[in-house]
PDB file of C-alpha atoms in Angstrom:
ATOM      1  CA  MET V   1     -24.856  28.535   8.589  1.00  0.00           C
ATOM      2  CA  GLY V   2     -21.500  26.826   8.163  1.00  0.00           C
ATOM      3  CA  VAL V   3     -19.808  26.305   4.804  1.00  0.00           C
ATOM      4  CA  LYS V   4     -21.106  22.757   4.434  1.00  0.00           C
ATOM      5  CA  ALA V   5     -24.664  23.818   5.281  1.00  0.00           C
ATOM      6  CA  ILE V   6     -24.500  26.576   2.652  1.00  0.00           C
ATOM      7  CA  VAL V   7     -23.226  24.070   0.060  1.00  0.00           C
ATOM      8  CA  LYS V   8     -26.154  21.751   0.842  1.00  0.00           C
ATOM      9  CA  HIS V   9     -28.572  24.677   0.656  1.00  0.00           C
ATOM     10  CA  LEU V  10     -27.325  25.801  -2.772  1.00  0.00           C
ATOM     11  CA  ASN V  11     -27.113  22.335  -4.330  1.00  0.00           C
ATOM     12  CA  ALA V  12     -30.514  21.256  -2.958  1.00  0.00           C
ATOM     13  CA  ARG V  13     -32.106  24.305  -4.639  1.00  0.00           C
ATOM     14  CA  ARG V  14     -30.148  23.745  -7.870  1.00  0.00           C
ATOM     15  CA  ILE V  15     -28.320  27.060  -7.516  1.00  0.00           C
ATOM     16  CA  PHE V  16     -25.174  26.056  -9.343  1.00  0.00           C
ATOM     17  CA  THR V  17     -21.826  27.749  -9.992  1.00  0.00           C
ATOM     18  CA  ARG V  18     -21.416  30.075 -12.970  1.00  0.00           C
ATOM     19  CA  ASP V  19     -19.996  27.057 -14.872  1.00  0.00           C
ATOM     20  CA  GLY V  20     -23.151  25.045 -14.141  1.00  0.00           C
ATOM     21  CA  GLY V  21     -21.500  22.694 -11.657  1.00  0.00           C
ATOM     22  CA  ARG V  22     -22.345  21.751  -8.094  1.00  0.00           C
ATOM     23  CA  TRP V  23     -20.859  23.663  -5.218  1.00  0.00           C
ATOM     24  CA  GLY V  24     -18.150  22.071  -3.066  1.00  0.00           C
ATOM     25  CA  VAL V  25     -16.900  22.975   0.404  1.00  0.00           C
ATOM     26  CA  GLY V  26     -13.442  24.048  -0.753  1.00  0.00           C
ATOM     27  CA  GLN V  27     -14.804  26.065  -3.654  1.00  0.00           C
ATOM     28  CA  LEU V  28     -17.254  27.975  -1.461  1.00  0.00           C
ATOM     29  CA  HIS V  29     -14.662  28.567   1.249  1.00  0.00           C
ATOM     30  CA  ARG V  30     -12.325  30.190  -1.297  1.00  0.00           C
ATOM     31  CA  LEU V  31     -15.152  32.444  -2.431  1.00  0.00           C
ATOM     32  CA  LEU V  32     -16.008  33.514   1.136  1.00  0.00           C
ATOM     33  CA  THR V  33     -12.404  34.396   1.958  1.00  0.00           C
ATOM     34  CA  ARG V  34     -11.484  36.186  -1.298  1.00  0.00           C
ATOM     35  CA  PRO V  35     -10.600  39.883  -0.663  1.00  0.00           C
ATOM     36  CA  THR V  36     -11.601  40.756  -4.241  1.00  0.00           C
ATOM     37  CA  TYR V  37     -15.171  41.336  -3.028  1.00  0.00           C
ATOM     38  CA  ILE V  38     -14.071  44.125  -0.684  1.00  0.00           C
ATOM     39  CA  GLY V  39     -12.158  45.942  -3.452  1.00  0.00           C
ATOM     40  CA  ARG V  40      -8.690  44.341  -3.169  1.00  0.00           C
ATOM     41  CA  HIS V  41      -7.780  41.793  -5.820  1.00  0.00           C
ATOM     42  CA  GLU V  42      -4.551  39.869  -5.266  1.00  0.00           C
ATOM     43  CA  PHE V  43      -2.578  39.628  -8.518  1.00  0.00           C
ATOM     44  CA  ASN V  44       0.439  37.367  -9.153  1.00  0.00           C
ATOM     45  CA  LYS V  45      -0.540  35.210  -6.186  1.00  0.00           C
ATOM     46  CA  ARG V  46       0.383  31.827  -7.652  1.00  0.00           C
ATOM     47  CA  ALA V  47       3.185  30.515  -9.845  1.00  0.00           C
ATOM     48  CA  LYS V  48       2.582  28.437 -12.979  1.00  0.00           C
ATOM     49  CA  SER V  49       2.921  25.348 -10.805  1.00  0.00           C
ATOM     50  CA  LYS V  50      -0.118  26.625  -8.795  1.00  0.00           C
ATOM     51  CA  GLU V  51       2.021  27.073  -5.688  1.00  0.00           C
ATOM     52  CA  LEU V  52       1.534  30.232  -3.617  1.00  0.00           C
ATOM     53  CA  LYS V  53       4.185  32.894  -4.125  1.00  0.00           C
ATOM     54  CA  PRO V  54       5.799  34.831  -1.247  1.00  0.00           C
ATOM     55  CA  ALA V  55       3.690  37.718   0.083  1.00  0.00           C
ATOM     56  CA  SER V  56       6.325  40.167  -1.169  1.00  0.00           C
ATOM     57  CA  GLU V  57       5.558  39.178  -4.784  1.00  0.00           C
ATOM     58  CA  VAL V  58       1.760  39.498  -4.508  1.00  0.00           C
ATOM     59  CA  ILE V  59       0.356  42.714  -5.993  1.00  0.00           C
ATOM     60  CA  ASP V  60      -2.880  44.281  -4.651  1.00  0.00           C
ATOM     61  CA  VAL V  61      -5.069  45.756  -7.405  1.00  0.00           C
ATOM     62  CA  ALA V  62      -8.009  48.046  -6.601  1.00  0.00           C
ATOM     63  CA  VAL V  63     -11.326  46.758  -7.988  1.00  0.00           C
ATOM     64  CA  PRO V  64     -14.979  47.801  -7.486  1.00  0.00           C
ATOM     65  CA  LEU V  65     -16.333  47.063  -4.001  1.00  0.00           C
ATOM     66  CA  LEU V  66     -19.132  44.468  -3.816  1.00  0.00           C
ATOM     67  CA  ILE V  67     -19.598  44.060  -0.028  1.00  0.00           C
ATOM     68  CA  ASP V  68     -18.590  46.244   2.890  1.00  0.00           C
ATOM     69  CA  GLN V  69     -15.594  45.563   5.115  1.00  0.00           C
ATOM     70  CA  ALA V  70     -17.692  44.954   8.244  1.00  0.00           C
ATOM     71  CA  THR V  71     -19.661  42.148   6.580  1.00  0.00           C
ATOM     72  CA  PHE V  72     -16.467  40.551   5.235  1.00  0.00           C
ATOM     73  CA  ASP V  73     -14.799  40.731   8.663  1.00  0.00           C
ATOM     74  CA  ALA V  74     -17.832  39.150  10.326  1.00  0.00           C
ATOM     75  CA  VAL V  75     -17.719  36.242   7.874  1.00  0.00           C
ATOM     76  CA  GLN V  76     -13.992  35.709   8.501  1.00  0.00           C
ATOM     77  CA  ALA V  77     -14.553  35.721  12.267  1.00  0.00           C
ATOM     78  CA  HIS V  78     -17.325  33.160  11.882  1.00  0.00           C
ATOM     79  CA  LEU V  79     -15.109  30.912   9.739  1.00  0.00           C
ATOM     80  CA  ARG V  80     -12.233  31.122  12.214  1.00  0.00           C
ATOM     81  CA  ALA V  81     -14.527  30.198  15.085  1.00  0.00           C
ATOM     82  CA  ARG V  82     -15.654  27.060  13.231  1.00  0.00           C
ATOM     83  CA  ASN V  83     -12.168  26.094  12.038  1.00  0.00           C
ATOM     84  CA  PRO V  84     -11.314  22.600  13.373  1.00  0.00           C
ATOM     85  CA  LYS V  85      -7.646  23.605  13.585  1.00  0.00           C
ATOM     86  CA  VAL V  86      -8.394  25.808  16.590  1.00  0.00           C
ATOM     87  CA  THR V  87     -10.046  22.989  18.566  1.00  0.00           C
ATOM     88  CA  PRO V  88      -8.089  21.158  21.302  1.00  0.00           C
ATOM     89  CA  ALA V  89      -5.621  18.461  20.287  1.00  0.00           C
ATOM     90  CA  ARG V  90      -7.170  15.156  19.303  1.00  0.00           C
ATOM     91  CA  VAL V  91      -7.264  12.443  21.867  1.00  0.00           C
ATOM     92  CA  VAL V  92      -7.056   9.781  19.169  1.00  0.00           C
ATOM     93  CA  SER V  93      -3.862   9.876  17.153  1.00  0.00           C
ATOM     94  CA  GLY V  94      -2.131   7.772  14.501  1.00  0.00           C
ATOM     95  CA  PRO V  95      -2.783   7.402  10.751  1.00  0.00           C
ATOM     96  CA  PRO V  96      -6.227   6.131   9.724  1.00  0.00           C
ATOM     97  CA  LEU V  97      -6.144   2.439   8.885  1.00  0.00           C
ATOM     98  CA  LEU V  98      -8.178   2.663   5.660  1.00  0.00           C
ATOM     99  CA  THR V  99      -6.934   5.935   4.171  1.00  0.00           C
ATOM    100  CA  GLY V 100      -6.774   5.702   0.391  1.00  0.00           C
ATOM    101  CA  ILE V 101      -8.562   2.342   0.062  1.00  0.00           C
ATOM    102  CA  CYS V 102     -12.016   3.034   1.561  1.00  0.00           C
ATOM    103  CA  PHE V 103     -14.876   4.165  -0.733  1.00  0.00           C
ATOM    104  CA  CYS V 104     -18.635   4.633  -0.743  1.00  0.00           C
ATOM    105  CA  ALA V 105     -20.392   1.760  -2.520  1.00  0.00           C
ATOM    106  CA  GLY V 106     -23.114   4.142  -3.737  1.00  0.00           C
ATOM    107  CA  CYS V 107     -21.220   7.004  -5.368  1.00  0.00           C
ATOM    108  CA  GLY V 108     -17.661   5.665  -5.425  1.00  0.00           C
ATOM    109  CA  GLY V 109     -16.383   8.662  -3.473  1.00  0.00           C
ATOM    110  CA  ALA V 110     -13.319   8.287  -1.278  1.00  0.00           C
ATOM    111  CA  MET V 111     -13.651   8.627   2.472  1.00  0.00           C
ATOM    112  CA  THR V 112     -12.498  11.645   4.433  1.00  0.00           C
ATOM    113  CA  ILE V 113     -11.874  11.958   8.156  1.00  0.00           C
ATOM    114  CA  ARG V 114     -14.253  13.949  10.343  1.00  0.00           C
ATOM    115  CA  THR V 115     -13.977  14.566  14.062  1.00  0.00           C
ATOM    116  CA  GLY V 116     -16.507  15.114  16.829  1.00  0.00           C
ATOM    117  CA  LYS V 117     -16.541  16.158  20.483  1.00  0.00           C
ATOM    118  CA  GLY V 118     -13.459  18.333  20.182  1.00  0.00           C
ATOM    119  CA  GLY V 119     -11.487  15.650  18.341  1.00  0.00           C
ATOM    120  CA  ARG V 120     -12.186  12.816  20.775  1.00  0.00           C
ATOM    121  CA  TYR V 121     -14.020  10.802  18.116  1.00  0.00           C
ATOM    122  CA  ARG V 122     -13.182  10.223  14.486  1.00  0.00           C
ATOM    123  CA  TYR V 123     -15.433   9.122  11.665  1.00  0.00           C
ATOM    124  CA  TYR V 124     -15.105   7.948   8.081  1.00  0.00           C
ATOM    125  CA  THR V 125     -17.310  10.243   5.996  1.00  0.00           C
ATOM    126  CA  PHE V 126     -17.535   9.888   2.243  1.00  0.00           C
ATOM    127  CA  SER V 127     -16.189  12.902   0.428  1.00  0.00           C
ATOM    128  CA  ILE V 128     -18.828  13.602  -2.225  1.00  0.00           C
ATOM    129  CA  ALA V 129     -21.481  13.876   0.481  1.00  0.00           C
ATOM    130  CA  ALA V 130     -19.101  15.925   2.613  1.00  0.00           C
ATOM    131  CA  ARG V 131     -18.392  18.366  -0.239  1.00  0.00           C
ATOM    132  CA  GLN V 132     -21.766  18.584  -1.974  1.00  0.00           C
ATOM    133  CA  GLY V 133     -24.333  17.441   0.567  1.00  0.00           C
ATOM    134  CA  ALA V 134     -27.057  14.827   0.104  1.00  0.00           C
ATOM    135  CA  THR V 135     -27.699  15.877  -3.498  1.00  0.00           C
ATOM    136  CA  GLY V 136     -24.294  14.465  -4.471  1.00  0.00           C
ATOM    137  CA  CYS V 137     -24.700  11.288  -2.380  1.00  0.00           C
ATOM    138  CA  LYS V 138     -26.850  10.476   0.641  1.00  0.00           C
ATOM    139  CA  GLY V 139     -23.578   9.869   2.451  1.00  0.00           C
ATOM    140  CA  ARG V 140     -22.488   7.678   5.318  1.00  0.00           C
ATOM    141  CA  SER V 141     -20.648   8.509   8.493  1.00  0.00           C
ATOM    142  CA  ILE V 142     -19.137   5.569  10.361  1.00  0.00           C
ATOM    143  CA  PRO V 143     -17.068   5.641  13.568  1.00  0.00           C
ATOM    144  CA  MET V 144     -13.473   4.990  12.545  1.00  0.00           C
ATOM    145  CA  GLU V 145     -12.813   2.474  15.313  1.00  0.00           C
ATOM    146  CA  LYS V 146     -15.927   0.461  14.418  1.00  0.00           C
ATOM    147  CA  LEU V 147     -15.079   0.132  10.716  1.00  0.00           C
ATOM    148  CA  ASP V 148     -11.380  -0.511  11.384  1.00  0.00           C
ATOM    149  CA  ASP V 149     -12.207  -3.296  13.833  1.00  0.00           C
ATOM    150  CA  LEU V 150     -14.813  -4.785  11.491  1.00  0.00           C
ATOM    151  CA  VAL V 151     -12.389  -5.038   8.568  1.00  0.00           C
ATOM    152  CA  ALA V 152      -9.458  -6.221  10.690  1.00  0.00           C
ATOM    153  CA  ALA V 153     -11.592  -8.841  12.486  1.00  0.00           C
ATOM    154  CA  HIS V 154     -12.876 -10.248   9.184  1.00  0.00           C
ATOM    155  CA  LEU V 155      -9.354 -10.590   7.790  1.00  0.00           C
ATOM    156  CA  GLU V 156      -8.256 -12.126  11.076  1.00  0.00           C
ATOM    157  CA  ARG V 157     -10.991 -14.780  10.978  1.00  0.00           C
ATOM    158  CA  ARG V 158     -10.649 -15.596   7.287  1.00  0.00           C
ATOM    159  CA  LEU V 159      -6.935 -15.232   6.644  1.00  0.00           C
ATOM    160  CA  LEU V 160      -5.217 -15.995   9.942  1.00  0.00           C
ATOM    161  CA  ASP V 161      -7.087 -19.188  10.773  1.00  0.00           C
ATOM    162  CA  PRO V 162      -4.521 -21.878  11.732  1.00  0.00           C
ATOM    163  CA  GLU V 163      -6.170 -24.534   9.543  1.00  0.00           C
ATOM    164  CA  ARG V 164      -6.124 -22.224   6.532  1.00  0.00           C
ATOM    165  CA  LEU V 165      -2.482 -21.347   7.178  1.00  0.00           C
ATOM    166  CA  GLU V 166      -1.607 -25.045   7.424  1.00  0.00           C
ATOM    167  CA  GLU V 167      -3.302 -25.667   4.088  1.00  0.00           C
ATOM    168  CA  ILE V 168      -1.381 -22.815   2.451  1.00  0.00           C
ATOM    169  CA  LEU V 169       1.828 -23.933   4.140  1.00  0.00           C
ATOM    170  CA  ALA V 170       1.365 -27.489   2.864  1.00  0.00           C
ATOM    171  CA  THR V 171       1.318 -26.141  -0.682  1.00  0.00           C
ATOM    172  CA  VAL V 172       4.391 -23.996  -0.009  1.00  0.00           C
ATOM    173  CA  LEU V 173       6.261 -26.934   1.543  1.00  0.00           C
ATOM    174  CA  ASP V 174       5.350 -29.155  -1.411  1.00  0.00           C
ATOM    175  CA  ARG V 175       6.827 -26.568  -3.754  1.00  0.00           C
ATOM    176  CA  ARG V 176       9.895 -26.258  -1.555  1.00  0.00           C
ATOM    177  CA  GLN V 177      10.329 -30.030  -1.597  1.00  0.00           C
ATOM    178  CA  GLU V 178      10.100 -30.041  -5.390  1.00  0.00           C
ATOM    179  CA  ARG V 179      12.746 -27.308  -5.583  1.00  0.00           C
ATOM    180  CA  ALA V 180      14.976 -29.237  -3.156  1.00  0.00           C
ATOM    181  CA  GLU V 181      14.660 -32.404  -5.249  1.00  0.00           C
ATOM    182  CA  ARG V 182      15.519 -30.490  -8.425  1.00  0.00           C
ATOM    183  CA  ARG V 183      18.488 -28.874  -6.660  1.00  0.00           C
ATOM    184  CA  HIS V 184      19.805 -32.223  -5.450  1.00  0.00           C
ATOM    185  CA  ALA V 185      19.422 -33.695  -8.928  1.00  0.00           C
ATOM    186  CA  HIS V 186      21.362 -30.747 -10.333  1.00  0.00           C
ATOM    187  CA  ILE V 187      24.142 -31.245  -7.752  1.00  0.00           C
ATOM    188  CA  ALA V 188      24.348 -34.942  -8.638  1.00  0.00           C
ATOM    189  CA  GLU V 189      24.624 -34.062 -12.330  1.00  0.00           C
ATOM    190  CA  LEU V 190      27.447 -31.592 -11.614  1.00  0.00           C
ATOM    191  CA  ASN V 191      29.325 -34.160  -9.510  1.00  0.00           C
ATOM    192  CA  LYS V 192      28.882 -36.734 -12.270  1.00  0.00           C
ATOM    193  CA  ARG V 193      30.249 -34.265 -14.842  1.00  0.00           C
ATOM    194  CA  ALA V 194      33.283 -33.514 -12.638  1.00  0.00           C
ATOM    195  CA  ALA V 195      33.932 -37.233 -12.053  1.00  0.00           C
ATOM    196  CA  GLU V 196      33.729 -38.040 -15.779  1.00  0.00           C
ATOM    197  CA  ALA V 197      36.142 -35.231 -16.664  1.00  0.00           C
ATOM    198  CA  ASP V 198      38.557 -36.401 -13.933  1.00  0.00           C
ATOM    199  CA  ALA V 199      38.383 -40.007 -15.185  1.00  0.00           C
ATOM    200  CA  ARG V 200      39.235 -38.923 -18.731  1.00  0.00           C
ATOM    201  CA  LEU V 201      42.169 -36.909 -17.422  1.00  0.00           C
ATOM    202  CA  ARG V 202      43.506 -39.987 -15.592  1.00  0.00           C
ATOM    203  CA  ARG V 203      43.246 -42.079 -18.746  1.00  0.00           C
ATOM    204  CA  LEU V 204      45.211 -39.436 -20.667  1.00  0.00           C
ATOM    205  CA  TYR V 205      47.897 -39.357 -17.962  1.00  0.00           C
ATOM    206  CA  ASP V 206      48.107 -43.166 -18.082  1.00  0.00           C
ATOM    207  CA  ALA V 207      48.538 -43.015 -21.879  1.00  0.00           C
ATOM    208  CA  ILE V 208      51.328 -40.433 -21.515  1.00  0.00           C
ATOM    209  CA  GLU V 209      53.148 -42.511 -18.872  1.00  0.00           C
ATOM    210  CA  SER V 210      52.958 -45.664 -20.987  1.00  0.00           C
ATOM    211  CA  GLY V 211      54.293 -43.796 -24.037  1.00  0.00           C
ATOM    212  CA  VAL V 212      51.120 -44.219 -26.084  1.00  0.00           C
ATOM    213  CA  ALA V 213      50.537 -40.445 -26.173  1.00  0.00           C
ATOM    214  CA  ASP V 214      53.082 -37.665 -26.698  1.00  0.00           C
ATOM    215  CA  LEU V 215      52.938 -34.882 -24.087  1.00  0.00           C
ATOM    216  CA  ASP V 216      54.389 -32.414 -26.610  1.00  0.00           C
ATOM    217  CA  ASP V 217      51.395 -32.901 -28.956  1.00  0.00           C
ATOM    218  CA  PRO V 218      49.529 -29.494 -29.087  1.00  0.00           C
ATOM    219  CA  ALA V 219      46.172 -31.228 -29.479  1.00  0.00           C
ATOM    220  CA  LEU V 220      46.843 -33.338 -26.378  1.00  0.00           C
ATOM    221  CA  LYS V 221      47.782 -30.286 -24.327  1.00  0.00           C
ATOM    222  CA  GLU V 222      44.593 -28.538 -25.436  1.00  0.00           C
ATOM    223  CA  ARG V 223      42.487 -31.586 -24.494  1.00  0.00           C
ATOM    224  CA  VAL V 224      44.092 -31.809 -21.026  1.00  0.00           C
ATOM    225  CA  ALA V 225      43.415 -28.090 -20.389  1.00  0.00           C
ATOM    226  CA  GLU V 226      39.800 -28.470 -21.549  1.00  0.00           C
ATOM    227  CA  LEU V 227      39.138 -31.455 -19.257  1.00  0.00           C
ATOM    228  CA  LYS V 228      40.733 -29.660 -16.290  1.00  0.00           C
ATOM    229  CA  ALA V 229      38.530 -26.587 -16.849  1.00  0.00           C
ATOM    230  CA  THR V 230      35.401 -28.751 -17.141  1.00  0.00           C
ATOM    231  CA  ARG V 231      36.241 -30.692 -13.945  1.00  0.00           C
ATOM    232  CA  ASP V 232      37.118 -27.600 -11.889  1.00  0.00           C
ATOM    233  CA  GLN V 233      34.033 -25.646 -13.015  1.00  0.00           C
ATOM    234  CA  ALA V 234      31.691 -28.570 -12.286  1.00  0.00           C
ATOM    235  CA  GLN V 235      33.218 -29.044  -8.828  1.00  0.00           C
ATOM    236  CA  ALA V 236      32.898 -25.323  -8.019  1.00  0.00           C
ATOM    237  CA  ASP V 237      29.254 -25.250  -9.204  1.00  0.00           C
ATOM    238  CA  ALA V 238      28.437 -28.355  -7.161  1.00  0.00           C
ATOM    239  CA  THR V 239      29.976 -26.802  -4.026  1.00  0.00           C
ATOM    240  CA  ARG V 240      27.958 -23.577  -4.416  1.00  0.00           C
ATOM    241  CA  ALA V 241      24.739 -25.497  -5.062  1.00  0.00           C
ATOM    242  CA  SER V 242      25.320 -27.674  -1.982  1.00  0.00           C
ATOM    243  CA  GLN V 243      25.904 -24.615   0.205  1.00  0.00           C
ATOM    244  CA  ALA V 244      22.689 -23.031  -1.092  1.00  0.00           C
ATOM    245  CA  ALA V 245      20.762 -26.239  -0.357  1.00  0.00           C
ATOM    246  CA  GLU V 246      22.065 -26.304   3.212  1.00  0.00           C
ATOM    247  CA  GLY V 247      20.803 -22.736   3.818  1.00  0.00           C
ATOM    248  CA  THR V 248      17.177 -23.295   2.836  1.00  0.00           C
ATOM    249  CA  GLY V 249      15.963 -22.868   6.439  1.00  0.00           C
ATOM    250  CA  ALA V 250      14.616 -24.895   9.312  1.00  0.00           C
ATOM    251  CA  THR V 251      11.689 -27.270   9.070  1.00  0.00           C
ATOM    252  CA  ILE V 252       8.320 -25.624   9.800  1.00  0.00           C
ATOM    253  CA  THR V 253       6.028 -27.687  12.022  1.00  0.00           C
ATOM    254  CA  ARG V 254       2.339 -27.518  12.934  1.00  0.00           C
ATOM    255  CA  ASP V 255       3.306 -25.895  16.257  1.00  0.00           C
ATOM    256  CA  HIS V 256       5.224 -23.171  14.407  1.00  0.00           C
ATOM    257  CA  VAL V 257       2.150 -22.397  12.289  1.00  0.00           C
ATOM    258  CA  ALA V 258      -0.146 -22.256  15.332  1.00  0.00           C
ATOM    259  CA  THR V 259       2.261 -19.931  17.159  1.00  0.00           C
ATOM    260  CA  PHE V 260       2.534 -17.636  14.141  1.00  0.00           C
ATOM    261  CA  ALA V 261      -1.268 -17.516  13.740  1.00  0.00           C
ATOM    262  CA  ARG V 262      -1.749 -16.658  17.429  1.00  0.00           C
ATOM    263  CA  LYS V 263       0.870 -13.888  17.391  1.00  0.00           C
ATOM    264  CA  ALA V 264      -0.455 -12.437  14.128  1.00  0.00           C
ATOM    265  CA  ARG V 265      -4.036 -12.399  15.436  1.00  0.00           C
ATOM    266  CA  GLU V 266      -2.879 -10.616  18.600  1.00  0.00           C
ATOM    267  CA  ARG V 267      -0.961  -7.949  16.689  1.00  0.00           C
ATOM    268  CA  ILE V 268      -3.660  -7.279  14.095  1.00  0.00           C
ATOM    269  CA  ARG V 269      -6.003  -6.401  16.996  1.00  0.00           C
ATOM    270  CA  LEU V 270      -3.695  -3.627  18.216  1.00  0.00           C
ATOM    271  CA  PRO V 271      -5.249  -0.265  17.196  1.00  0.00           C
ATOM    272  CA  GLY V 272      -2.900   2.150  15.472  1.00  0.00           C
ATOM    273  CA  GLY V 273      -0.177  -0.484  15.125  1.00  0.00           C
ATOM    274  CA  GLY V 274       1.993  -0.431  12.030  1.00  0.00           C
ATOM    275  CA  TYR V 275       1.710  -4.222  11.760  1.00  0.00           C
ATOM    276  CA  ARG V 276      -2.068  -4.011  11.548  1.00  0.00           C
ATOM    277  CA  ARG V 277      -2.002  -1.347   8.822  1.00  0.00           C
ATOM    278  CA  ASP V 278       0.750  -2.988   6.757  1.00  0.00           C
ATOM    279  CA  HIS V 279      -0.809  -6.452   7.003  1.00  0.00           C
ATOM    280  CA  LEU V 280      -4.240  -5.208   5.982  1.00  0.00           C
ATOM    281  CA  ARG V 281      -2.917  -3.229   3.006  1.00  0.00           C
ATOM    282  CA  ALA V 282      -0.922  -6.212   1.815  1.00  0.00           C
ATOM    283  CA  LEU V 283      -4.199  -8.114   1.466  1.00  0.00           C
ATOM    284  CA  ALA V 284      -6.938  -5.565   0.673  1.00  0.00           C
ATOM    285  CA  GLN V 285      -6.714  -3.061  -2.162  1.00  0.00           C
ATOM    286  CA  ARG V 286     -10.224  -1.595  -1.774  1.00  0.00           C
ATOM    287  CA  VAL V 287     -12.916  -1.466   0.915  1.00  0.00           C
ATOM    288  CA  GLU V 288     -16.450  -0.473  -0.166  1.00  0.00           C
ATOM    289  CA  VAL V 289     -19.063   0.527   2.420  1.00  0.00           C
ATOM    290  CA  ALA V 290     -22.757   0.041   1.610  1.00  0.00           C
ATOM    291  CA  ASP V 291     -25.897   0.307   3.762  1.00  0.00           C
ATOM    292  CA  ARG V 292     -25.813  -3.247   5.103  1.00  0.00           C
ATOM    293  CA  GLU V 293     -22.453  -4.631   4.105  1.00  0.00           C
ATOM    294  CA  VAL V 294     -18.761  -3.887   3.748  1.00  0.00           C
ATOM    295  CA  ARG V 295     -16.965  -5.386   0.747  1.00  0.00           C
ATOM    296  CA  ILE V 296     -13.240  -6.100   1.002  1.00  0.00           C
ATOM    297  CA  MET V 297     -11.513  -6.448  -2.374  1.00  0.00           C
ATOM    298  CA  GLY V 298      -8.043  -7.613  -3.288  1.00  0.00           C
ATOM    299  CA  SER V 299      -6.202 -10.011  -5.561  1.00  0.00           C
ATOM    300  CA  LYS V 300      -7.577 -13.540  -5.576  1.00  0.00           C
ATOM    301  CA  GLY V 301      -4.204 -14.968  -4.640  1.00  0.00           C
ATOM    302  CA  ASP V 302      -3.918 -12.777  -1.550  1.00  0.00           C
ATOM    303  CA  LEU V 303      -7.477 -13.211  -0.288  1.00  0.00           C
ATOM    304  CA  SER V 304      -8.140 -16.851  -1.182  1.00  0.00           C
TER     305      SER V 304
END
């Protein structure tokens, strides 16, 4: 029996751990590989942070023997033979598309990756079933490529449809038009403020030239400086606002939207592509797999 089969055997017969919990694959594997049972307990093996210490710091302590060395060695040989790390290199490479966001709809457990046929095939298997057997969850095992394509194809149909993109774009363009109108109104107000300040300055200069106002009057000097500062600041603000308005980007047409939709649909079909993974994760925060359906969840704004 392999480790997983033993875990299923123990949990199915309600043979629990000494703490009364269910067995898990990792927990049982640690038990089967612990040298304490052959009379050699490893002391000072981990630091307070739980990280393994260097072998030079580990202290072997003699303890009573529970099983013989030959039995222990046979178990270790069996575990090494079944270790997936010694199988040939996987044919399929690249990070799984749904890692961290895919869960079992029944038990809520996160998916893990399993391989078959020497690594040529990969499956999403839900972790509670993988660790504890069918007593923890009946479990599901789905070919990775099938589930990836199913989720990506659904998002492609629903979210990258040209008509839907045009509808969204119309809303965006309406907002952009409103911002442009507000910006132009603001520029006009700044130009008006600069023109009014300049007109007042001219009237003051006319009064000085005609002798009505005295240039040596401190109050007059202060008023001239104030009007100059107001005019210059308004002109500078209007120039910056105009430059920003000119750099708002080119007009987006129906043809642009159709081209974008076609390119995006092509790229989201590419397996293992970074675009596909990034685009999907920008839209979906959770994928739940049930017997007859797959539920894709995300924010309403992103998925609507």
